[in-house]
Amino acid sequence: MIGEHDVVVRLLAAFLFGGLIGLERELMFFLSARTRSAGLRTHILVCVGSALFMIISQNLYFQFLGDAGRVAAQVVSGIGFLGAGAILREGLVVRGLTTAASLWAVAAIGLAAGGGYFVAAGVVTLIVTFTLMVLGRLEEYIRERYDYRVITLLVADAPEQMGLIADMLGQYNVAVRKIEKSERCELGGQVIDITVRIPLEVRPGELLQRLAAIPGVHQVEYKG
């Protein structure tokens, strides 16, 4: 059986580890001015709750000689509900994946702390915090170099048009993320929505003019 002193130490360790990661999420809320569904309190509760589940699992094993991981294993599946609640879809953008992943990692840290693996829990906490704070800034730097747009074209119903459009986008180093086609029979052509990643040094007006000059392209629209 795990003594009361050890129980308190493990729960306090889970509180500390979860609080460090939750604090980073909370700071991101203020810096980005965006609503976050999981901040300081949520991460602490997930970590401490996971630690308690692990403690209960171990004590049940010692008391009844059962499966020590049976209760704790449910944390892995249960944390998926919280993670799904943190994910939001706004048009083409999906937000909250990082917060959902941090909740999943915090649950694992709580299980480790509850099992008495303080070194492992501490190291993973440092890794997660470094990933969120330092690598998060690196991601922002990379993303700021590009501009995400949707280009809508009304083209003649001819297969060679896509090849000409792709060649033009390639000349400007524009990366194509998604292509959606829809028929517009009344105009005798086809509407193509192309989600692209445009380097910041490229002038959108010039690119649109070049696309509109392609034979068979009747109309070009630009959406942010």
C-alpha atoms as an extended CHARMM CRD file, in Angstrom:
* protein
*
       224  EXT
         1         1  MET       CA              0.0000000000        0.0000000000        0.0000000000  PROA      1               0.0000000000
         2         2  ILE       CA              1.1170000000        3.5480000000       -0.7350000000  PROA      2               0.0000000000
         3         3  GLY       CA              1.4350000000        5.5750000000        2.4540000000  PROA      3               0.0000000000
         4         4  GLU       CA             -0.3580000000        8.8730000000        3.0210000000  PROA      4               0.0000000000
         5         5  HSD       CA              2.9070000000       10.7990000000        2.8930000000  PROA      5               0.0000000000
         6         6  ASP       CA              3.7590000000        9.3610000000       -0.5260000000  PROA      6               0.0000000000
         7         7  VAL       CA              0.2330000000       10.0800000000       -1.7460000000  PROA      7               0.0000000000
         8         8  VAL       CA              0.5380000000       13.7540000000       -0.8100000000  PROA      8               0.0000000000
         9         9  VAL       CA              3.9780000000       14.0590000000       -2.4240000000  PROA      9               0.0000000000
        10        10  ARG       CA              2.7800000000       12.4920000000       -5.6670000000  PROA      10              0.0000000000
        11        11  LEU       CA             -0.3180000000       14.6840000000       -5.8650000000  PROA      11              0.0000000000
        12        12  LEU       CA              1.6910000000       17.8290000000       -5.1490000000  PROA      12              0.0000000000
        13        13  ALA       CA              4.1980000000       16.8310000000       -7.8250000000  PROA      13              0.0000000000
        14        14  ALA       CA              1.3370000000       16.3820000000      -10.3010000000  PROA      14              0.0000000000
        15        15  PHE       CA             -0.0110000000       19.7960000000       -9.2860000000  PROA      15              0.0000000000
        16        16  LEU       CA              3.3790000000       21.3800000000       -9.9740000000  PROA      16              0.0000000000
        17        17  PHE       CA              3.9760000000       19.6320000000      -13.3060000000  PROA      17              0.0000000000
        18        18  GLY       CA              0.4760000000       20.2960000000      -14.6070000000  PROA      18              0.0000000000
        19        19  GLY       CA              0.6380000000       23.8960000000      -13.4150000000  PROA      19              0.0000000000
        20        20  LEU       CA              3.8300000000       24.6180000000      -15.3620000000  PROA      20              0.0000000000
        21        21  ILE       CA              2.3110000000       23.4710000000      -18.6320000000  PROA      21              0.0000000000
        22        22  GLY       CA             -1.0480000000       25.0660000000      -17.8790000000  PROA      22              0.0000000000
        23        23  LEU       CA              0.6630000000       28.3700000000      -17.1270000000  PROA      23              0.0000000000
        24        24  GLU       CA              2.1650000000       28.4200000000      -20.6080000000  PROA      24              0.0000000000
        25        25  ARG       CA             -1.2830000000       27.8020000000      -22.1320000000  PROA      25              0.0000000000
        26        26  GLU       CA             -2.7230000000       30.5860000000      -19.9820000000  PROA      26              0.0000000000
        27        27  LEU       CA             -0.0050000000       33.0250000000      -21.0580000000  PROA      27              0.0000000000
        28        28  MET       CA             -0.6980000000       32.1800000000      -24.6960000000  PROA      28              0.0000000000
        29        29  PHE       CA             -4.3290000000       33.1340000000      -24.1010000000  PROA      29              0.0000000000
        30        30  PHE       CA             -3.3570000000       36.6610000000      -23.0580000000  PROA      30              0.0000000000
        31        31  LEU       CA             -0.6300000000       37.1220000000      -25.6740000000  PROA      31              0.0000000000
        32        32  SER       CA             -2.7200000000       35.9390000000      -28.6160000000  PROA      32              0.0000000000
        33        33  ALA       CA             -6.0380000000       37.4240000000      -27.3920000000  PROA      33              0.0000000000
        34        34  ARG       CA             -7.8030000000       34.1850000000      -28.3720000000  PROA      34              0.0000000000
        35        35  THR       CA            -10.1720000000       32.1490000000      -26.2660000000  PROA      35              0.0000000000
        36        36  ARG       CA             -8.6360000000       28.9370000000      -25.0030000000  PROA      36              0.0000000000
        37        37  SER       CA            -10.7810000000       26.1240000000      -23.7130000000  PROA      37              0.0000000000
        38        38  ALA       CA             -8.0080000000       24.6420000000      -21.5510000000  PROA      38              0.0000000000
        39        39  GLY       CA             -5.7210000000       26.8030000000      -19.4440000000  PROA      39              0.0000000000
        40        40  LEU       CA             -4.0130000000       26.6920000000      -16.0660000000  PROA      40              0.0000000000
        41        41  ARG       CA             -6.8220000000       25.1390000000      -14.0260000000  PROA      41              0.0000000000
        42        42  THR       CA             -7.7590000000       22.5430000000      -16.6300000000  PROA      42              0.0000000000
        43        43  HSD       CA             -4.2000000000       21.2520000000      -16.9650000000  PROA      43              0.0000000000
        44        44  ILE       CA             -3.7590000000       21.0770000000      -13.1850000000  PROA      44              0.0000000000
        45        45  LEU       CA             -7.0200000000       19.1790000000      -12.7550000000  PROA      45              0.0000000000
        46        46  VAL       CA             -6.1430000000       16.7130000000      -15.5130000000  PROA      46              0.0000000000
        47        47  CYS       CA             -2.6700000000       16.0860000000      -14.1050000000  PROA      47              0.0000000000
        48        48  VAL       CA             -3.7640000000       15.7180000000      -10.4710000000  PROA      48              0.0000000000
        49        49  GLY       CA             -6.7550000000       13.5860000000      -11.4460000000  PROA      49              0.0000000000
        50        50  SER       CA             -4.5620000000       11.2770000000      -13.5150000000  PROA      50              0.0000000000
        51        51  ALA       CA             -2.1180000000       10.9640000000      -10.6320000000  PROA      51              0.0000000000
        52        52  LEU       CA             -4.9270000000       10.0130000000       -8.2680000000  PROA      52              0.0000000000
        53        53  PHE       CA             -6.1970000000        7.3750000000      -10.6860000000  PROA      53              0.0000000000
        54        54  MET       CA             -2.7220000000        5.8430000000      -10.7950000000  PROA      54              0.0000000000
        55        55  ILE       CA             -2.4670000000        5.8740000000       -6.9940000000  PROA      55              0.0000000000
        56        56  ILE       CA             -5.8500000000        4.1740000000       -6.7120000000  PROA      56              0.0000000000
        57        57  SER       CA             -4.8090000000        1.5960000000       -9.3130000000  PROA      57              0.0000000000
        58        58  GLN       CA             -1.6640000000        0.7160000000       -7.3950000000  PROA      58              0.0000000000
        59        59  ASN       CA             -3.4410000000        0.5190000000       -4.0520000000  PROA      59              0.0000000000
        60        60  LEU       CA             -6.1710000000       -1.6830000000       -5.5020000000  PROA      60              0.0000000000
        61        61  TYR       CA             -3.4580000000       -3.9770000000       -6.8180000000  PROA      61              0.0000000000
        62        62  PHE       CA             -1.7890000000       -4.2450000000       -3.4240000000  PROA      62              0.0000000000
        63        63  GLN       CA             -5.1250000000       -4.6790000000       -1.6440000000  PROA      63              0.0000000000
        64        64  PHE       CA             -6.8780000000       -7.1260000000       -3.9610000000  PROA      64              0.0000000000
        65        65  LEU       CA             -3.9810000000       -8.4130000000       -6.1260000000  PROA      65              0.0000000000
        66        66  GLY       CA             -5.7500000000       -7.2200000000       -9.2570000000  PROA      66              0.0000000000
        67        67  ASP       CA             -4.6170000000       -5.4340000000      -12.3930000000  PROA      67              0.0000000000
        68        68  ALA       CA             -2.6080000000       -2.3810000000      -11.3730000000  PROA      68              0.0000000000
        69        69  GLY       CA             -3.1540000000       -0.6300000000      -14.7000000000  PROA      69              0.0000000000
        70        70  ARG       CA             -6.8540000000       -1.2600000000      -15.1140000000  PROA      70              0.0000000000
        71        71  VAL       CA             -8.1310000000        2.0040000000      -13.6250000000  PROA      71              0.0000000000
        72        72  ALA       CA             -5.2530000000        4.1190000000      -14.9370000000  PROA      72              0.0000000000
        73        73  ALA       CA             -5.7520000000        2.7790000000      -18.4590000000  PROA      73              0.0000000000
        74        74  GLN       CA             -9.1500000000        4.4530000000      -18.6290000000  PROA      74              0.0000000000
        75        75  VAL       CA             -7.4350000000        7.8290000000      -18.3530000000  PROA      75              0.0000000000
        76        76  VAL       CA             -5.9000000000        7.3050000000      -21.7960000000  PROA      76              0.0000000000
        77        77  SER       CA             -9.2930000000        6.8590000000      -23.4440000000  PROA      77              0.0000000000
        78        78  GLY       CA            -11.1010000000        9.3490000000      -21.2100000000  PROA      78              0.0000000000
        79        79  ILE       CA             -8.7190000000       12.2070000000      -21.9760000000  PROA      79              0.0000000000
        80        80  GLY       CA             -9.8520000000       11.9920000000      -25.5980000000  PROA      80              0.0000000000
        81        81  PHE       CA            -13.1670000000       13.6390000000      -24.6890000000  PROA      81              0.0000000000
        82        82  LEU       CA            -11.4130000000       16.6630000000      -23.2160000000  PROA      82              0.0000000000
        83        83  GLY       CA             -9.0640000000       16.8470000000      -26.1790000000  PROA      83              0.0000000000
        84        84  ALA       CA            -11.9600000000       16.7710000000      -28.6440000000  PROA      84              0.0000000000
        85        85  GLY       CA            -13.6240000000       19.6270000000      -26.7680000000  PROA      85              0.0000000000
        86        86  ALA       CA            -10.5050000000       21.7800000000      -27.1470000000  PROA      86              0.0000000000
        87        87  ILE       CA            -10.4660000000       21.4680000000      -30.9480000000  PROA      87              0.0000000000
        88        88  LEU       CA            -12.3900000000       24.0390000000      -32.9880000000  PROA      88              0.0000000000
        89        89  ARG       CA            -12.8040000000       24.3610000000      -36.7320000000  PROA      89              0.0000000000
        90        90  GLU       CA            -13.0170000000       27.8490000000      -38.2260000000  PROA      90              0.0000000000
        91        91  GLY       CA            -13.4330000000       27.5530000000      -41.9810000000  PROA      91              0.0000000000
        92        92  LEU       CA            -10.2380000000       26.0530000000      -43.3710000000  PROA      92              0.0000000000
        93        93  VAL       CA             -8.3930000000       26.5010000000      -40.0670000000  PROA      93              0.0000000000
        94        94  VAL       CA             -8.4430000000       23.9780000000      -37.2270000000  PROA      94              0.0000000000
        95        95  ARG       CA             -7.5660000000       25.4400000000      -33.8260000000  PROA      95              0.0000000000
        96        96  GLY       CA             -6.8840000000       23.7910000000      -30.4950000000  PROA      96              0.0000000000
        97        97  LEU       CA             -4.8240000000       20.8200000000      -31.6400000000  PROA      97              0.0000000000
        98        98  THR       CA             -1.8180000000       21.9410000000      -29.5900000000  PROA      98              0.0000000000
        99        99  THR       CA             -3.9560000000       22.4240000000      -26.4850000000  PROA      99              0.0000000000
       100       100  ALA       CA             -5.5360000000       18.9890000000      -26.9920000000  PROA      100             0.0000000000
       101       101  ALA       CA             -2.0710000000       17.4540000000      -27.3280000000  PROA      101             0.0000000000
       102       102  SER       CA             -0.8770000000       19.2340000000      -24.1690000000  PROA      102             0.0000000000
       103       103  LEU       CA             -3.8430000000       17.8030000000      -22.2460000000  PROA      103             0.0000000000
       104       104  TRP       CA             -2.9470000000       14.3360000000      -23.4870000000  PROA      104             0.0000000000
       105       105  ALA       CA              0.6860000000       14.8290000000      -22.4250000000  PROA      105             0.0000000000
       106       106  VAL       CA             -0.3590000000       16.2350000000      -19.0360000000  PROA      106             0.0000000000
       107       107  ALA       CA             -2.4800000000       13.1520000000      -18.3950000000  PROA      107             0.0000000000
       108       108  ALA       CA              0.5580000000       10.9810000000      -19.0550000000  PROA      108             0.0000000000
       109       109  ILE       CA              2.6530000000       13.1510000000      -16.7220000000  PROA      109             0.0000000000
       110       110  GLY       CA              0.0130000000       12.7870000000      -14.0250000000  PROA      110             0.0000000000
       111       111  LEU       CA              0.0580000000        9.0090000000      -14.3720000000  PROA      111             0.0000000000
       112       112  ALA       CA              3.8440000000        9.0210000000      -14.0820000000  PROA      112             0.0000000000
       113       113  ALA       CA              3.7560000000       11.2480000000      -10.9920000000  PROA      113             0.0000000000
       114       114  GLY       CA              1.0390000000        9.1200000000       -9.4460000000  PROA      114             0.0000000000
       115       115  GLY       CA              3.1610000000        6.0420000000      -10.0440000000  PROA      115             0.0000000000
       116       116  GLY       CA              6.1590000000        7.6130000000       -8.3440000000  PROA      116             0.0000000000
       117       117  TYR       CA              8.1860000000        8.1910000000      -11.5100000000  PROA      117             0.0000000000
       118       118  PHE       CA              9.1100000000       11.7550000000      -10.6000000000  PROA      118             0.0000000000
       119       119  VAL       CA             12.1870000000       11.9650000000      -12.7990000000  PROA      119             0.0000000000
       120       120  ALA       CA             10.2860000000       10.8390000000      -15.8850000000  PROA      120             0.0000000000
       121       121  ALA       CA              7.3960000000       13.1750000000      -15.0910000000  PROA      121             0.0000000000
       122       122  GLY       CA              9.7600000000       16.1020000000      -14.5400000000  PROA      122             0.0000000000
       123       123  VAL       CA             11.7430000000       15.5040000000      -17.7130000000  PROA      123             0.0000000000
       124       124  VAL       CA              8.5950000000       15.2250000000      -19.8410000000  PROA      124             0.0000000000
       125       125  THR       CA              7.2530000000       18.4070000000      -18.2370000000  PROA      125             0.0000000000
       126       126  LEU       CA             10.4030000000       20.2470000000      -19.2720000000  PROA      126             0.0000000000
       127       127  ILE       CA             10.1970000000       18.7990000000      -22.7850000000  PROA      127             0.0000000000
       128       128  VAL       CA              6.5280000000       19.7560000000      -23.1770000000  PROA      128             0.0000000000
       129       129  THR       CA              7.1240000000       23.2680000000      -21.8090000000  PROA      129             0.0000000000
       130       130  PHE       CA             10.0990000000       23.7570000000      -24.1270000000  PROA      130             0.0000000000
       131       131  THR       CA              8.0450000000       22.5040000000      -27.0800000000  PROA      131             0.0000000000
       132       132  LEU       CA              5.1480000000       24.8400000000      -26.3550000000  PROA      132             0.0000000000
       133       133  MET       CA              7.1850000000       27.9560000000      -25.5830000000  PROA      133             0.0000000000
       134       134  VAL       CA             10.3390000000       27.7870000000      -27.7250000000  PROA      134             0.0000000000
       135       135  LEU       CA              9.2510000000       25.6450000000      -30.6660000000  PROA      135             0.0000000000
       136       136  GLY       CA              5.9160000000       27.4640000000      -30.6980000000  PROA      136             0.0000000000
       137       137  ARG       CA              7.7210000000       30.7280000000      -31.4280000000  PROA      137             0.0000000000
       138       138  LEU       CA              9.6850000000       28.9500000000      -34.1620000000  PROA      138             0.0000000000
       139       139  GLU       CA              6.4310000000       27.7780000000      -35.7500000000  PROA      139             0.0000000000
       140       140  GLU       CA              5.0520000000       31.3150000000      -35.6930000000  PROA      140             0.0000000000
       141       141  TYR       CA              8.2070000000       32.6150000000      -37.3480000000  PROA      141             0.0000000000
       142       142  ILE       CA              7.9040000000       30.0480000000      -40.1360000000  PROA      142             0.0000000000
       143       143  ARG       CA              4.1990000000       30.6930000000      -40.6620000000  PROA      143             0.0000000000
       144       144  GLU       CA              4.6860000000       34.4490000000      -40.8240000000  PROA      144             0.0000000000
       145       145  ARG       CA              6.7770000000       33.9650000000      -43.9660000000  PROA      145             0.0000000000
       146       146  TYR       CA              3.7520000000       32.7260000000      -45.8570000000  PROA      146             0.0000000000
       147       147  ASP       CA              0.2260000000       33.9300000000      -46.5990000000  PROA      147             0.0000000000
       148       148  TYR       CA             -2.6610000000       31.4500000000      -46.8900000000  PROA      148             0.0000000000
       149       149  ARG       CA             -5.3110000000       32.2620000000      -49.5050000000  PROA      149             0.0000000000
       150       150  VAL       CA             -8.0330000000       30.7210000000      -51.6540000000  PROA      150             0.0000000000
       151       151  ILE       CA             -7.9660000000       31.4830000000      -55.3700000000  PROA      151             0.0000000000
       152       152  THR       CA            -11.2410000000       30.8910000000      -57.2180000000  PROA      152             0.0000000000
       153       153  LEU       CA            -11.0890000000       30.5610000000      -60.9940000000  PROA      153             0.0000000000
       154       154  LEU       CA            -13.8100000000       30.1990000000      -63.6160000000  PROA      154             0.0000000000
       155       155  VAL       CA            -12.2000000000       28.2810000000      -66.4680000000  PROA      155             0.0000000000
       156       156  ALA       CA            -13.2360000000       26.6480000000      -69.7000000000  PROA      156             0.0000000000
       157       157  ASP       CA            -14.1070000000       23.0000000000      -69.3730000000  PROA      157             0.0000000000
       158       158  ALA       CA            -10.7990000000       21.7740000000      -70.7620000000  PROA      158             0.0000000000
       159       159  PRO       CA             -8.3060000000       19.4140000000      -69.0400000000  PROA      159             0.0000000000
       160       160  GLU       CA             -5.2450000000       21.3850000000      -70.1360000000  PROA      160             0.0000000000
       161       161  GLN       CA             -6.3030000000       24.4230000000      -68.0780000000  PROA      161             0.0000000000
       162       162  MET       CA             -5.1950000000       22.8320000000      -64.8040000000  PROA      162             0.0000000000
       163       163  GLY       CA             -1.7540000000       22.1650000000      -66.2250000000  PROA      163             0.0000000000
       164       164  LEU       CA             -1.3420000000       25.7950000000      -67.2780000000  PROA      164             0.0000000000
       165       165  ILE       CA             -2.5530000000       27.0490000000      -63.9000000000  PROA      165             0.0000000000
       166       166  ALA       CA             -0.2170000000       24.6830000000      -62.0350000000  PROA      166             0.0000000000
       167       167  ASP       CA              2.7300000000       25.8350000000      -64.1390000000  PROA      167             0.0000000000
       168       168  MET       CA              1.9530000000       29.4920000000      -63.3580000000  PROA      168             0.0000000000
       169       169  LEU       CA              1.6770000000       28.8280000000      -59.6160000000  PROA      169             0.0000000000
       170       170  GLY       CA              4.9440000000       26.9260000000      -59.7490000000  PROA      170             0.0000000000
       171       171  GLN       CA              6.7160000000       29.9100000000      -61.3160000000  PROA      171             0.0000000000
       172       172  TYR       CA              5.8380000000       31.9360000000      -58.2040000000  PROA      172             0.0000000000
       173       173  ASN       CA              6.7690000000       29.1050000000      -55.7820000000  PROA      173             0.0000000000
       174       174  VAL       CA              3.1460000000       28.8910000000      -54.6470000000  PROA      174             0.0000000000
       175       175  ALA       CA              2.3990000000       25.6590000000      -52.7760000000  PROA      175             0.0000000000
       176       176  VAL       CA             -1.0200000000       24.1350000000      -53.4920000000  PROA      176             0.0000000000
       177       177  ARG       CA             -2.7770000000       22.6760000000      -50.4530000000  PROA      177             0.0000000000
       178       178  LYS       CA             -6.1720000000       21.7100000000      -51.8320000000  PROA      178             0.0000000000
       179       179  ILE       CA             -8.1020000000       21.8370000000      -55.1150000000  PROA      179             0.0000000000
       180       180  GLU       CA            -11.8950000000       21.7180000000      -55.2550000000  PROA      180             0.0000000000
       181       181  LYS       CA            -13.8570000000       21.6220000000      -58.5130000000  PROA      181             0.0000000000
       182       182  SER       CA            -17.5420000000       22.2900000000      -59.1240000000  PROA      182             0.0000000000
       183       183  GLU       CA            -19.5760000000       22.4420000000      -62.3170000000  PROA      183             0.0000000000
       184       184  ARG       CA            -21.2890000000       25.6720000000      -63.3880000000  PROA      184             0.0000000000
       185       185  CYS       CA            -23.2110000000       24.5610000000      -66.4230000000  PROA      185             0.0000000000
       186       186  GLU       CA            -25.0660000000       27.8300000000      -67.0220000000  PROA      186             0.0000000000
       187       187  LEU       CA            -21.7790000000       29.5840000000      -67.7640000000  PROA      187             0.0000000000
       188       188  GLY       CA            -20.4000000000       26.7200000000      -69.7510000000  PROA      188             0.0000000000
       189       189  GLY       CA            -17.3100000000       26.3480000000      -67.5910000000  PROA      189             0.0000000000
       190       190  GLN       CA            -15.9670000000       25.0180000000      -64.3330000000  PROA      190             0.0000000000
       191       191  VAL       CA            -15.2790000000       26.7100000000      -60.9850000000  PROA      191             0.0000000000
       192       192  ILE       CA            -12.0070000000       25.7430000000      -59.2900000000  PROA      192             0.0000000000
       193       193  ASP       CA            -11.1430000000       26.6920000000      -55.6940000000  PROA      193             0.0000000000
       194       194  ILE       CA             -7.4180000000       26.3730000000      -54.9850000000  PROA      194             0.0000000000
       195       195  THR       CA             -6.1180000000       26.7430000000      -51.4220000000  PROA      195             0.0000000000
       196       196  VAL       CA             -2.5620000000       27.9910000000      -51.7130000000  PROA      196             0.0000000000
       197       197  ARG       CA              0.3870000000       29.0940000000      -49.6120000000  PROA      197             0.0000000000
       198       198  ILE       CA              1.8630000000       32.2380000000      -51.1060000000  PROA      198             0.0000000000
       199       199  PRO       CA              5.3410000000       33.4990000000      -50.1540000000  PROA      199             0.0000000000
       200       200  LEU       CA              5.1820000000       37.0200000000      -48.7360000000  PROA      200             0.0000000000
       201       201  GLU       CA              7.5510000000       38.3650000000      -51.3740000000  PROA      201             0.0000000000
       202       202  VAL       CA              5.0180000000       37.5400000000      -54.0980000000  PROA      202             0.0000000000
       203       203  ARG       CA              2.6070000000       40.3200000000      -55.0600000000  PROA      203             0.0000000000
       204       204  PRO       CA             -0.9120000000       38.8520000000      -55.1670000000  PROA      204             0.0000000000
       205       205  GLY       CA             -2.1060000000       41.3740000000      -57.7750000000  PROA      205             0.0000000000
       206       206  GLU       CA              0.6140000000       40.3790000000      -60.2010000000  PROA      206             0.0000000000
       207       207  LEU       CA             -0.0990000000       36.6830000000      -59.6890000000  PROA      207             0.0000000000
       208       208  LEU       CA             -3.8270000000       37.1770000000      -60.3010000000  PROA      208             0.0000000000
       209       209  GLN       CA             -3.1400000000       39.1100000000      -63.5050000000  PROA      209             0.0000000000
       210       210  ARG       CA             -0.9200000000       36.3180000000      -64.7850000000  PROA      210             0.0000000000
       211       211  LEU       CA             -3.5710000000       33.7300000000      -63.9600000000  PROA      211             0.0000000000
       212       212  ALA       CA             -6.3060000000       35.7770000000      -65.6390000000  PROA      212             0.0000000000
       213       213  ALA       CA             -4.1580000000       36.0040000000      -68.7850000000  PROA      213             0.0000000000
       214       214  ILE       CA             -4.1060000000       32.2290000000      -69.2110000000  PROA      214             0.0000000000
       215       215  PRO       CA             -6.2290000000       31.2080000000      -72.2220000000  PROA      215             0.0000000000
       216       216  GLY       CA             -9.5110000000       29.7330000000      -71.0660000000  PROA      216             0.0000000000
       217       217  VAL       CA             -9.5290000000       31.4570000000      -67.6500000000  PROA      217             0.0000000000
       218       218  HSD       CA            -12.6110000000       33.7050000000      -67.6190000000  PROA      218             0.0000000000
       219       219  GLN       CA            -12.5740000000       35.0180000000      -64.0330000000  PROA      219             0.0000000000
       220       220  VAL       CA            -10.2340000000       35.0640000000      -61.0190000000  PROA      220             0.0000000000
       221       221  GLU       CA            -11.1500000000       35.8750000000      -57.3870000000  PROA      221             0.0000000000
       222       222  TYR       CA             -8.9230000000       36.1710000000      -54.3500000000  PROA      222             0.0000000000
       223       223  LYS       CA            -10.0700000000       35.2770000000      -50.8380000000  PROA      223             0.0000000000
       224       224  GLY       CA             -8.2280000000       35.7200000000      -47.5370000000  PROA      224             0.0000000000
